[in-house]
Short mmCIF file of C-alpha atoms and ligand atoms in Angstrom, two decimals:
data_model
loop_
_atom_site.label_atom_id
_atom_site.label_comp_id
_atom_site.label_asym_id
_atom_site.label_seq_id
_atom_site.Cartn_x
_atom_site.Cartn_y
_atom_site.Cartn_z
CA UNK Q 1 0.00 0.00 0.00
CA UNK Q 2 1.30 3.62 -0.88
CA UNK Q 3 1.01 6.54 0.94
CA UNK Q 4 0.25 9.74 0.28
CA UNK Q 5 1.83 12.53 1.81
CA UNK Q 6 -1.06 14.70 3.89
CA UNK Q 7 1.01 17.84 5.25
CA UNK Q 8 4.76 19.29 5.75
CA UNK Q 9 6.63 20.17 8.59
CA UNK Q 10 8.21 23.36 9.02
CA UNK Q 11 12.02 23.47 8.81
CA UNK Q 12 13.28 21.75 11.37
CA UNK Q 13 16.54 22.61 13.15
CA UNK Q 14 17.40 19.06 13.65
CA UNK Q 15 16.64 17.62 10.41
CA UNK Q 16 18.94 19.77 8.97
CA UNK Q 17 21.58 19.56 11.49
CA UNK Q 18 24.98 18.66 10.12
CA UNK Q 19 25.02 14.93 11.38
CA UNK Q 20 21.29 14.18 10.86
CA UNK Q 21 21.66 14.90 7.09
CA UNK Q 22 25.35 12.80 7.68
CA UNK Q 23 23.14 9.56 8.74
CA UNK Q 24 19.96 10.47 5.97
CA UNK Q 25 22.37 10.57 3.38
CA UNK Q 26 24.55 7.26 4.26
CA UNK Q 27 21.09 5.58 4.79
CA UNK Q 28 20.06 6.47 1.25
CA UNK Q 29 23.78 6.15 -0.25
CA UNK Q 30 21.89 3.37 -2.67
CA UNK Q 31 18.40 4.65 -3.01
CA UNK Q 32 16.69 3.34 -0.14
CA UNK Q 33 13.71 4.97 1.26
CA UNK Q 34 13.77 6.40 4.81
CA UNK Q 35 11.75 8.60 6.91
CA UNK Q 36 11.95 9.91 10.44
CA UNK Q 37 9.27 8.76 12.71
CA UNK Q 38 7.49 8.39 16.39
CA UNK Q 39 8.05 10.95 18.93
CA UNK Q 40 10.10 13.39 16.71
CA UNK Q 41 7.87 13.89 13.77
CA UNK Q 42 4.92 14.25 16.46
CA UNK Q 43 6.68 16.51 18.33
CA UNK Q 44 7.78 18.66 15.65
CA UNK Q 45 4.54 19.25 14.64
CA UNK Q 46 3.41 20.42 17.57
CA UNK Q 47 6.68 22.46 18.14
CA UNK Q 48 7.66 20.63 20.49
CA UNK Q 49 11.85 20.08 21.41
CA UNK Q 50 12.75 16.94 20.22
CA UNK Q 51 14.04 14.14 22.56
CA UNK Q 52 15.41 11.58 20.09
CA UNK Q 53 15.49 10.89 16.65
CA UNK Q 54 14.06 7.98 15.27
CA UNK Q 55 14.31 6.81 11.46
CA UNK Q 56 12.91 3.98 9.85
CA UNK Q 57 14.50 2.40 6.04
CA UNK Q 58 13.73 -0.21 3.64
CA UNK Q 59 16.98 -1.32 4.13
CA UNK Q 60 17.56 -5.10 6.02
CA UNK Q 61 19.76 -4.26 9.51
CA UNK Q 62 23.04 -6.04 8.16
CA UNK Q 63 22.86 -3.19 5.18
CA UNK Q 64 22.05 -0.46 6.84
CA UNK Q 65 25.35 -1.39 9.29
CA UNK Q 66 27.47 -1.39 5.94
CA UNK Q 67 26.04 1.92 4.63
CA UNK Q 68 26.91 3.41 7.66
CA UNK Q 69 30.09 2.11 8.33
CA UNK Q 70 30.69 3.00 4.54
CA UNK Q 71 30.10 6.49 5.43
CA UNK Q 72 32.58 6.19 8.51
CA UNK Q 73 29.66 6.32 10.61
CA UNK Q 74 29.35 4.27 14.22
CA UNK Q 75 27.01 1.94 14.10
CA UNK Q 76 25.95 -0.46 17.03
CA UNK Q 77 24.17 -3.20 16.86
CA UNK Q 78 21.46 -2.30 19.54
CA UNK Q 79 18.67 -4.98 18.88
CA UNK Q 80 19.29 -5.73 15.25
CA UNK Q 81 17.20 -9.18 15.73
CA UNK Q 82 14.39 -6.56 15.67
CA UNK Q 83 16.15 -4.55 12.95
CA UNK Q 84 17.43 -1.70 14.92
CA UNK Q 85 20.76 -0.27 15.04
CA UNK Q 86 21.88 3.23 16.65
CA UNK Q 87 24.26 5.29 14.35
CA UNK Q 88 26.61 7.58 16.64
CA UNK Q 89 27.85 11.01 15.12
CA UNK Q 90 28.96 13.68 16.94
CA UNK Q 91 27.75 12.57 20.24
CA UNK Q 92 24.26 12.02 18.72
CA UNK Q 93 22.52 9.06 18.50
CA UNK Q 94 19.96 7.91 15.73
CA UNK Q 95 17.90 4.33 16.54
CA UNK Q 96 17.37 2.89 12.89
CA UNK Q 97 15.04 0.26 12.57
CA UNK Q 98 14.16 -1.64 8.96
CA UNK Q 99 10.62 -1.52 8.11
CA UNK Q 100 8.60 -4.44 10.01
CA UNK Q 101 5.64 -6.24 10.83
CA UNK Q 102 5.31 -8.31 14.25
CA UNK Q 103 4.05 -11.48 13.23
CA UNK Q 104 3.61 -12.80 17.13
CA UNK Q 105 4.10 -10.89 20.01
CA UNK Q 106 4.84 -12.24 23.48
CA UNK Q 107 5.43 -9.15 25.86
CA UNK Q 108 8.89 -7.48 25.16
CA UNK Q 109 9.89 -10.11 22.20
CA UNK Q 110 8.23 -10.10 18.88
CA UNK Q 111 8.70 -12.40 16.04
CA UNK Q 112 9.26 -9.90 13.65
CA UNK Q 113 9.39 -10.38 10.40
CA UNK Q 114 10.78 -7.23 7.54
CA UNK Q 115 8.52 -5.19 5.02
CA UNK Q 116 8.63 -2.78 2.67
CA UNK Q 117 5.07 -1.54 3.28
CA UNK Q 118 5.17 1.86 5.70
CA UNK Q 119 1.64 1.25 6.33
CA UNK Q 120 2.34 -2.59 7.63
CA UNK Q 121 5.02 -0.90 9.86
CA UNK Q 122 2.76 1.89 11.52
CA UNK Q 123 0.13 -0.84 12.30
CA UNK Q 124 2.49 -2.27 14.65
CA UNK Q 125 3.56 0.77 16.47
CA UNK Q 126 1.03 1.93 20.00
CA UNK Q 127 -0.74 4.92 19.37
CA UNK Q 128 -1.60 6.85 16.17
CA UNK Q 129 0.28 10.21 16.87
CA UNK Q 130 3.41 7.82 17.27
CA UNK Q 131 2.47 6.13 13.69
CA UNK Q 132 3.31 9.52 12.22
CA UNK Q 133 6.93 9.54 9.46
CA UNK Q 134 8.16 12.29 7.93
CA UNK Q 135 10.36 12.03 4.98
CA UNK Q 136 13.50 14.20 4.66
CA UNK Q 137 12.22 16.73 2.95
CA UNK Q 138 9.60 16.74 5.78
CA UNK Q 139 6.55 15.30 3.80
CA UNK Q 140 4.12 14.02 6.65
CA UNK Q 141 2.88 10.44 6.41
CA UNK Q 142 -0.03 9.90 8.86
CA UNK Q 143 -1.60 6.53 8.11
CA UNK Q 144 -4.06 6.04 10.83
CA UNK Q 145 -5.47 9.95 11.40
CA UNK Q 146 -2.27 10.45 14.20
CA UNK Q 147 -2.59 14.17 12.92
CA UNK Q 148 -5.96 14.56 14.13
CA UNK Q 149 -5.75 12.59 17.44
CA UNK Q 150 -2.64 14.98 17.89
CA UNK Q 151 -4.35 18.07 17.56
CA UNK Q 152 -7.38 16.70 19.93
CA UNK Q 153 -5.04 15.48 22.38
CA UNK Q 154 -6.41 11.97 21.72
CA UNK Q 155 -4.33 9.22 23.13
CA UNK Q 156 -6.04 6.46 20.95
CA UNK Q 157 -4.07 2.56 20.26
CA UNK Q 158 -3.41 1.73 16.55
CA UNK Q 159 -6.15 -1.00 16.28
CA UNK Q 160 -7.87 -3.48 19.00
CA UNK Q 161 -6.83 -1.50 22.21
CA UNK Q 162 -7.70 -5.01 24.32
CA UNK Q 163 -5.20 -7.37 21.46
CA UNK Q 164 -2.41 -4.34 21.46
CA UNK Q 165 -1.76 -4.28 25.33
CA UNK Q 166 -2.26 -8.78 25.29
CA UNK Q 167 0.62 -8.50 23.17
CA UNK Q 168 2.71 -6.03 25.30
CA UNK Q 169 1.07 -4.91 28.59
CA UNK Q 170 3.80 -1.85 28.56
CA UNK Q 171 1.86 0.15 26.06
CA UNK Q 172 -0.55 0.07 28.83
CA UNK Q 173 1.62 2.49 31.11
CA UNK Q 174 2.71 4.07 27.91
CA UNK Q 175 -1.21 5.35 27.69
CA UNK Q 176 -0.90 6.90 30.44
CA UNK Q 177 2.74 8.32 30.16
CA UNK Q 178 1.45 9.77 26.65
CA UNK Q 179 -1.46 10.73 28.19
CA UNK Q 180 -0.23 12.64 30.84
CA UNK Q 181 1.99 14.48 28.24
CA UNK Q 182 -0.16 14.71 24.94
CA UNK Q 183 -3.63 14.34 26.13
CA UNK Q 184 -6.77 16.50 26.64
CA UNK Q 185 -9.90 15.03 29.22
CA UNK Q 186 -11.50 12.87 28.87
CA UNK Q 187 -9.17 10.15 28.16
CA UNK Q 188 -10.26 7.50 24.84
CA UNK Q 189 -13.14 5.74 26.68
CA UNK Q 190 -12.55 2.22 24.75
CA UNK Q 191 -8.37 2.80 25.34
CA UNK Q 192 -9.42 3.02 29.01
CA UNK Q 193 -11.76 0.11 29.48
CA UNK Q 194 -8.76 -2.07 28.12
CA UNK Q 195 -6.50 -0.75 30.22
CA UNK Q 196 -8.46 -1.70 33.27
CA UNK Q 197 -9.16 -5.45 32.16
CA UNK Q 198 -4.89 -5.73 31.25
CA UNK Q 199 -3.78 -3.92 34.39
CA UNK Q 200 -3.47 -6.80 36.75
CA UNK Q 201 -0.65 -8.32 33.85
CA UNK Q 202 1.10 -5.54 34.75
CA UNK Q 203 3.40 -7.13 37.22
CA UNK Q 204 5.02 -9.17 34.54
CA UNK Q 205 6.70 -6.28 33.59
CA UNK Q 206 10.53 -5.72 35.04
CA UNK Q 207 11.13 -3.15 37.17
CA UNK Q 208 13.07 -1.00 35.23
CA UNK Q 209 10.64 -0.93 32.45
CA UNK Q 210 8.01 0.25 35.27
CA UNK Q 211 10.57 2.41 36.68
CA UNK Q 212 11.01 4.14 32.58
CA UNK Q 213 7.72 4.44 32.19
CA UNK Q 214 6.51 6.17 35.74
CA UNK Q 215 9.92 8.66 35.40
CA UNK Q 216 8.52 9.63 31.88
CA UNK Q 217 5.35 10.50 33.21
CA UNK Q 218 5.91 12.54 36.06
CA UNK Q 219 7.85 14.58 34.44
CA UNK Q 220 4.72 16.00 32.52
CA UNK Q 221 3.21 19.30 33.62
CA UNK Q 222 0.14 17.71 36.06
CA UNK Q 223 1.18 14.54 36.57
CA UNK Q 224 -1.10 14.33 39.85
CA UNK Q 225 -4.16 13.96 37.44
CA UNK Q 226 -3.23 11.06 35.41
CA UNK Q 227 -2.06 9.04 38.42
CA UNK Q 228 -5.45 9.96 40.29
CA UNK Q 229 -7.00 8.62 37.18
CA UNK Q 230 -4.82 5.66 37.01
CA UNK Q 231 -5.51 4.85 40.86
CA UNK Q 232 -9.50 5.33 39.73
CA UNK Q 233 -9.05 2.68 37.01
CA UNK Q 234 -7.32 0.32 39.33
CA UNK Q 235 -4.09 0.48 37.41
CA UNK Q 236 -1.80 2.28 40.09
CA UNK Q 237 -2.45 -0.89 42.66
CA UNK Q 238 -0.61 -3.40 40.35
CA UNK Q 239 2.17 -1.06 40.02
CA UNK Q 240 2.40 1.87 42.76
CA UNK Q 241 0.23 0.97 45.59
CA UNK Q 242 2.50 3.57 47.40
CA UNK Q 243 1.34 6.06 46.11
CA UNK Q 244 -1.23 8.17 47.99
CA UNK Q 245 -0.68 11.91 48.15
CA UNK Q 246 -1.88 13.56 44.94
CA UNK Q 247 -2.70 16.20 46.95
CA UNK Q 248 0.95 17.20 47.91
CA UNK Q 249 2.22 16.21 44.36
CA UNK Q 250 0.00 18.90 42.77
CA UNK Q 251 1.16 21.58 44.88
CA UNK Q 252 5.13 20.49 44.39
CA UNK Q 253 4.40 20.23 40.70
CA UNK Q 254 3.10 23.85 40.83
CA UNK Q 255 6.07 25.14 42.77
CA UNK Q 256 8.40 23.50 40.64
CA UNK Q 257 6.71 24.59 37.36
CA UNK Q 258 4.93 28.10 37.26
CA UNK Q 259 5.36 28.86 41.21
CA UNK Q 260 8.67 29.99 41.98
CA UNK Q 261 10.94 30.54 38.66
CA UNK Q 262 14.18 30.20 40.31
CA UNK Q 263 16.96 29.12 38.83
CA UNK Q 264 17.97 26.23 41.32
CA UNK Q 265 14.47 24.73 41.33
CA UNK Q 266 13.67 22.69 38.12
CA UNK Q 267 11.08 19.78 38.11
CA UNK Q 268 12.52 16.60 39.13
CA UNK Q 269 11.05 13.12 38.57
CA UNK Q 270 12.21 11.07 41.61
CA UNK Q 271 11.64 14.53 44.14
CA UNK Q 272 7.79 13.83 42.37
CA UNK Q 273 7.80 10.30 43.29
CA UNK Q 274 8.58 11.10 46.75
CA UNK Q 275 6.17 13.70 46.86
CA UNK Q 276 3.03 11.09 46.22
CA UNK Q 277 4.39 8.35 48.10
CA UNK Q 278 3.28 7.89 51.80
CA UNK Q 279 5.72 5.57 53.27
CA UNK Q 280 8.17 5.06 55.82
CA UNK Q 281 12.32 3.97 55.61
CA UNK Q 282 11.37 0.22 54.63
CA UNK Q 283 8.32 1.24 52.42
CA UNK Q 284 10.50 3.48 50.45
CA UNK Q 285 13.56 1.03 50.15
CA UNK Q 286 11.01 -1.37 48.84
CA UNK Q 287 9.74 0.82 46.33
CA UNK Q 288 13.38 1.60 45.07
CA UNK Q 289 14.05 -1.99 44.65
CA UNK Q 290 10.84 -3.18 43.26
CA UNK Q 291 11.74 -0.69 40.71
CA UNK Q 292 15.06 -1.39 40.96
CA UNK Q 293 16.59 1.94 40.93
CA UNK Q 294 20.47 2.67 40.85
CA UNK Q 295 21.71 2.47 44.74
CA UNK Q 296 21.87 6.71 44.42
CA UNK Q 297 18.38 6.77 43.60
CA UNK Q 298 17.26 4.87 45.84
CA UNK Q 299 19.45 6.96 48.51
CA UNK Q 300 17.72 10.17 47.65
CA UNK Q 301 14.26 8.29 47.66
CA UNK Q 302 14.45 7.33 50.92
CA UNK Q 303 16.16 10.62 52.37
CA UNK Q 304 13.24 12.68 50.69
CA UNK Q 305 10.24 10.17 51.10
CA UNK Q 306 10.55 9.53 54.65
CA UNK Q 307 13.13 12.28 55.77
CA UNK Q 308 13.57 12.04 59.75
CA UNK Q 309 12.75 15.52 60.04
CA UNK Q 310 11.58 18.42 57.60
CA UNK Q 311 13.10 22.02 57.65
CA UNK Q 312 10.58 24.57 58.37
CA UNK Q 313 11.00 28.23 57.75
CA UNK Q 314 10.22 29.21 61.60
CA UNK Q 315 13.96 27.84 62.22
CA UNK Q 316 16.93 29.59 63.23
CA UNK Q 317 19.79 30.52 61.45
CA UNK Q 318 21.90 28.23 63.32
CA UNK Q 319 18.82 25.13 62.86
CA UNK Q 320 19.05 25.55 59.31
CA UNK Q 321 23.17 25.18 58.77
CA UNK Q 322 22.63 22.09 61.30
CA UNK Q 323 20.77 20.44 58.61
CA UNK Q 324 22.50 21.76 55.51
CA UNK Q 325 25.63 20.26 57.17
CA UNK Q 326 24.55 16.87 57.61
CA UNK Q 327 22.57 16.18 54.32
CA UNK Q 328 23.67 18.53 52.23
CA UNK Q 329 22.25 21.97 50.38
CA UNK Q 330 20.31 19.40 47.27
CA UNK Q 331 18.51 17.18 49.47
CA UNK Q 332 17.82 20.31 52.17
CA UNK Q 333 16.35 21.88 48.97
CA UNK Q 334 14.74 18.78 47.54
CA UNK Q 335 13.01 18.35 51.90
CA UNK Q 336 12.30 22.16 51.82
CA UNK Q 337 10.28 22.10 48.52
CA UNK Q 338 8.74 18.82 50.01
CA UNK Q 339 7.42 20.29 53.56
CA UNK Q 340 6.38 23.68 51.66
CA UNK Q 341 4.08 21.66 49.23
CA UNK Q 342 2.66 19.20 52.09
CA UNK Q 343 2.02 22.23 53.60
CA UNK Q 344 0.07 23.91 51.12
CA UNK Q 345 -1.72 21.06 50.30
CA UNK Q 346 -3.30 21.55 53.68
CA UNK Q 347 -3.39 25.56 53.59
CA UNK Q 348 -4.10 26.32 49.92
CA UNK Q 349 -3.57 30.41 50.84
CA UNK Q 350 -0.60 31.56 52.64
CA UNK Q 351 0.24 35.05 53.36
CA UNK Q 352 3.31 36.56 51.47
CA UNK Q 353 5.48 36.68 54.49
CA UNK Q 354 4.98 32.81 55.02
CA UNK Q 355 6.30 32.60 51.40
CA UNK Q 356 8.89 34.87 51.61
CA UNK Q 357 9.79 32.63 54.62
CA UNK Q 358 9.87 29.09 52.38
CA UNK Q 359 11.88 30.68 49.64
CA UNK Q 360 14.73 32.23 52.45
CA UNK Q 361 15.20 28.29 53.11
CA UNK Q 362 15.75 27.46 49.71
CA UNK Q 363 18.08 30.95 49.36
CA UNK Q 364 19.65 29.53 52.25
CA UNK Q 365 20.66 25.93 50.57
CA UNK Q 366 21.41 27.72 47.22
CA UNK Q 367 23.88 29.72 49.12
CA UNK Q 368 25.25 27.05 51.11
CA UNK Q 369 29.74 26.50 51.08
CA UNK Q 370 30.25 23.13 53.17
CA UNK Q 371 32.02 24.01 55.67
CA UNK Q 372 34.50 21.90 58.01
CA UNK Q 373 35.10 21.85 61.35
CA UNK Q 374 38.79 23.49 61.78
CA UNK Q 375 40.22 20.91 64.48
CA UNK Q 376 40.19 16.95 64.83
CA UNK Q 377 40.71 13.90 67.35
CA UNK Q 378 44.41 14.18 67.10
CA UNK Q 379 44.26 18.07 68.16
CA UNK Q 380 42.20 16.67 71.62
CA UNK Q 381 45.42 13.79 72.22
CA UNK Q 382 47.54 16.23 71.66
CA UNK Q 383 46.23 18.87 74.46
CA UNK Q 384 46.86 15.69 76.68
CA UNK Q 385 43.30 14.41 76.40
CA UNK Q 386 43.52 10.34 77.21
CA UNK Q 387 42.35 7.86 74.63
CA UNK Q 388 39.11 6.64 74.79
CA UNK Q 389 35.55 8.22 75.26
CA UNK Q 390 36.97 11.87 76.31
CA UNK Q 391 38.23 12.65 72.74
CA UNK Q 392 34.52 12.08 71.62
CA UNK Q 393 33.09 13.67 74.41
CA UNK Q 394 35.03 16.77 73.30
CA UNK Q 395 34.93 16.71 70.02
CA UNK Q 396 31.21 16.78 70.53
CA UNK Q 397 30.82 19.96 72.58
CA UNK Q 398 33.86 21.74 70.63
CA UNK Q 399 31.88 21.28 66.85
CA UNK Q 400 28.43 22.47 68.90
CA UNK Q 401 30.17 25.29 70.16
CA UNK Q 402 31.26 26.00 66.62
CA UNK Q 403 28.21 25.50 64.98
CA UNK Q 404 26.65 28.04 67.59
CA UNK Q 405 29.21 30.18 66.47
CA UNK Q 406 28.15 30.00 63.01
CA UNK Q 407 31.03 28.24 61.96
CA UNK Q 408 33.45 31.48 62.23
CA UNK Q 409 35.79 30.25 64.63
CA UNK Q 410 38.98 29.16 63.09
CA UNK Q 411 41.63 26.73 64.35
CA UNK Q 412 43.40 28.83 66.45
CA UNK Q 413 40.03 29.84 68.46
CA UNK Q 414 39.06 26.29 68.18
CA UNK Q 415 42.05 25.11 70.12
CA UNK Q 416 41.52 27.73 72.14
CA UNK Q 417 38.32 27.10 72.92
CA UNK Q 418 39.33 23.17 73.73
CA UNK Q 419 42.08 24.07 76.00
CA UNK Q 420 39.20 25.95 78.23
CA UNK Q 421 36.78 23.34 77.52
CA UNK Q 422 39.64 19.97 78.19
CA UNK Q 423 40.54 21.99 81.50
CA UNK Q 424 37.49 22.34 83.02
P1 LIG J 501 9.98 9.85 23.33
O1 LIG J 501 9.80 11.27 22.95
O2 LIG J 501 9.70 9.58 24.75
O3 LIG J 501 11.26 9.24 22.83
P2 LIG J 501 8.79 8.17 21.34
O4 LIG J 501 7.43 8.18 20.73
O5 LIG J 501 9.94 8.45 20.42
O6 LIG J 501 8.76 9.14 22.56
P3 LIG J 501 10.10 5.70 21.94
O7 LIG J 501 9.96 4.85 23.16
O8 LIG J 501 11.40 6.35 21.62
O9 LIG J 501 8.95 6.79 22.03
O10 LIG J 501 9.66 4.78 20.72
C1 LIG J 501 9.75 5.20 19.38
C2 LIG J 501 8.53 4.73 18.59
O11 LIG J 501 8.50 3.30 18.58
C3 LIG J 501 7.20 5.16 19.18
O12 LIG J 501 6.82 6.44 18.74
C4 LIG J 501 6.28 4.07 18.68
O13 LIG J 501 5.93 4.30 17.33
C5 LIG J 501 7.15 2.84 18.71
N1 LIG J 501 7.05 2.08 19.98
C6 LIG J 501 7.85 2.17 21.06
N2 LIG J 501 7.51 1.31 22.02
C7 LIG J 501 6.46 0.62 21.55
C8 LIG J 501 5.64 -0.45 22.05
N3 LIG J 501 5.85 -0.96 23.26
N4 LIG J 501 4.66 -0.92 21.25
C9 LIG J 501 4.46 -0.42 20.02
N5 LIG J 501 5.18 0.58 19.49
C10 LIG J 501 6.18 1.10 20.23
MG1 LIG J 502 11.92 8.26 20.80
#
């Protein structure tokens, strides 16, 4: 089946970047047909910035490896059983896969057979704004009405939505991602009726596909709304029972997004995660490993999930470098945003000098120079101190002196200061 071009994209500064016309033109060195598709020919048309760039060619895998090693282009064989290989040119990467049809699908595997039909290729692919290709000369191919779905902000599965997520239940959590990023209310009604029969297969899924998915989506503007909806649909039990406080995720998404505007305060996915989970120590550990997050995720995850305590802007000067000292200005920042938005959760309105308040503690981490304490153990022997538990005992009261000091005594009136303190 042909196609027939419907529309045309508007230059686009990464189609004609230097290296994406490098990989176009060693793709078509022998007259092969390629096009760009998925997420950046949909998100060019809606003006979006582009995250990666996909391409799809006539070409077998094992050819499209020579053409681009021909061109003295890197190409890695990333799942070329599928037909995919990523070309690597000047620090960019392009996934290439050959034109295919999935002739049985078992979860993450397909039997896949190749085609040279584009229309064959976009029936196997989830949604129809992802079934969009644009050709080089940015010719828009939209064989199942993506276009339209796009512009109504309707999330919709190529085909049978019920047979698309039996043969791979991740497109179910990839509704929702896309939905939380491309959609308008109400969600596809049919779309959303499937999802609800498939979710309990979602724990067959690893946890680092889970783990992909759920980062994708909260990072959208309201992801509170989709996971409310996902918790309504029964979805959210098979894969985030944990998740609870919608509430204080909303208000952290705000402050993050249009609330504040400052320049150390960006949205952050795994701050997000923390913010709608309502667990302690253990639940959060347990949620990092189900998910099976890097041992520094899972760090921060528990420090900001279920933080011993939270700093609040009636502290003191001295309260607030305590804190900063022990954990750090990113994770005081990351607990500060935290308490502000469980707060406001609770007290939608608060006066400007209760603001002004909240943003002085985040001034104060952004501001923050670690600081360390001038004198050590050794300095206590050495002022005739006797091993053991004395050394401790001093060291103790001579860094809460200093701290009360605000960290401005230096060695010498450190020493000083444990001379007094060793002789009394
Ligand atoms: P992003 O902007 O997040 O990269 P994307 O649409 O490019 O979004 P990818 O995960 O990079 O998403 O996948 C590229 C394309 O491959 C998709 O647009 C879709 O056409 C197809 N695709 C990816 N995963 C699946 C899947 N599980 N089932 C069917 N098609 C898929
Ligand atoms: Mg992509």
């Amino acid at each position: 089946m042909t196609l027939d071009p419907v529309g045309q994209l508007a230059p686009q500064d990464w189609m004609e970047a230097h290296w994406t016309k490098r990989v176009i033109a060693a793709l078509r060195a022998e007259g092969a047909e390629v096009r760009f598709v998925g997420g950046c020919v949909r998100d060019a048309v809606l003006k979006r910035p582009i995250k990666d760039v996909d391409i799809a060619t006539h070409d077998p895998p094992e050819r499209v490896m020579l053409l681009l090693e021909q061109a003295g282009i890197k190409a890695v064989p990333t799942g070329i059983e599928h037909g995919t290989i990523t070309a690597v040119t000047g620090g960019h990467h392009f996934e290439i896969t050959t034109l295919r049809c999935d002739v049985e699908t078992f979860g993450r595997k397909a039997r896949v057979t190749f085609t040279d039909d584009w229309a064959e290729d976009a029936a196997r692919r989830d949604f129809t704004m992802n079934a969009l290709f644009a050709d080089p000369e940015g010719r828009i191919y939209d064989p199942f009405e993506g276009l339209l779905d796009l512009g109504a902000g309707r999330v919709r599965f190529v085909g049978d939505p019920r047979q698309r997520l039996e043969e791979d239940v991740l497109r179910l959590l990839r509704f929702f991602r896309f939905y939380a990023h491309y959609g308008k209310p109400p969600p596809d009604a049919a779309s959303l009726a499937a999802c609800r029969i498939m979710a309990p297969q979602l724990p067959r899924l690893s946890g680092e596909r889970v783990c992909g998915e759920m980062i994708k989506l909260l990072q959208a503007t309201d992801p509170a709304s989709v996971l409310l909806l996902m918790q309504g649909e029964r979805v959210l039990e098979h894969v985030l029972p944990e998740a609870n406080d919608f509430g204080r995720l909303r208000v952290l998404c705000f402050l993050e997004g249009r609330g504040l505007r400052m320049d150390s305060v960006r949205p952050d996915p795994l701050r997000r995660l923390a913010a709608v989970l309502r667990v302690d120590q253990d639940g959060a550990a347990a949620v990092a490993d189900r998910l099976k997050m890097s041992l520094k995720q899972k760090n921060r995850l528990i420090q900001m999930a279920a933080p011993p305590v939270m700093p609040h802007p009636s502290w003191s000067g001295p309260q607030r470098r305590h804190l900063l000292r022990r954990i750090g200005a990113d994770i005081f920042r990351d607990l500060v945003l935290l308490a502000w938005a469980q707060h406001k959760a609770v007290e939608a309105l608060g006066s400007a000098a209760e603001t002004e308040a909240w943003i002085d503690l985040i001034h104060g981490a952004d501001s923050w120079v670690p600081v360390e304490l001038p004198v050590r153990g050794r300095d206590a022997l050495e002022l005739g101190v006797p091993h053991g538990p004395a050394v401790g005992a001093l060291m103790t009261a001579i860094e809460a002196w200093w701290e009360a000091e605000d960290y401005r005594p230096d060695r010498e009136a450190c020493l000083a200061k444990m001379r007094e303190m060793a002789g009394g």
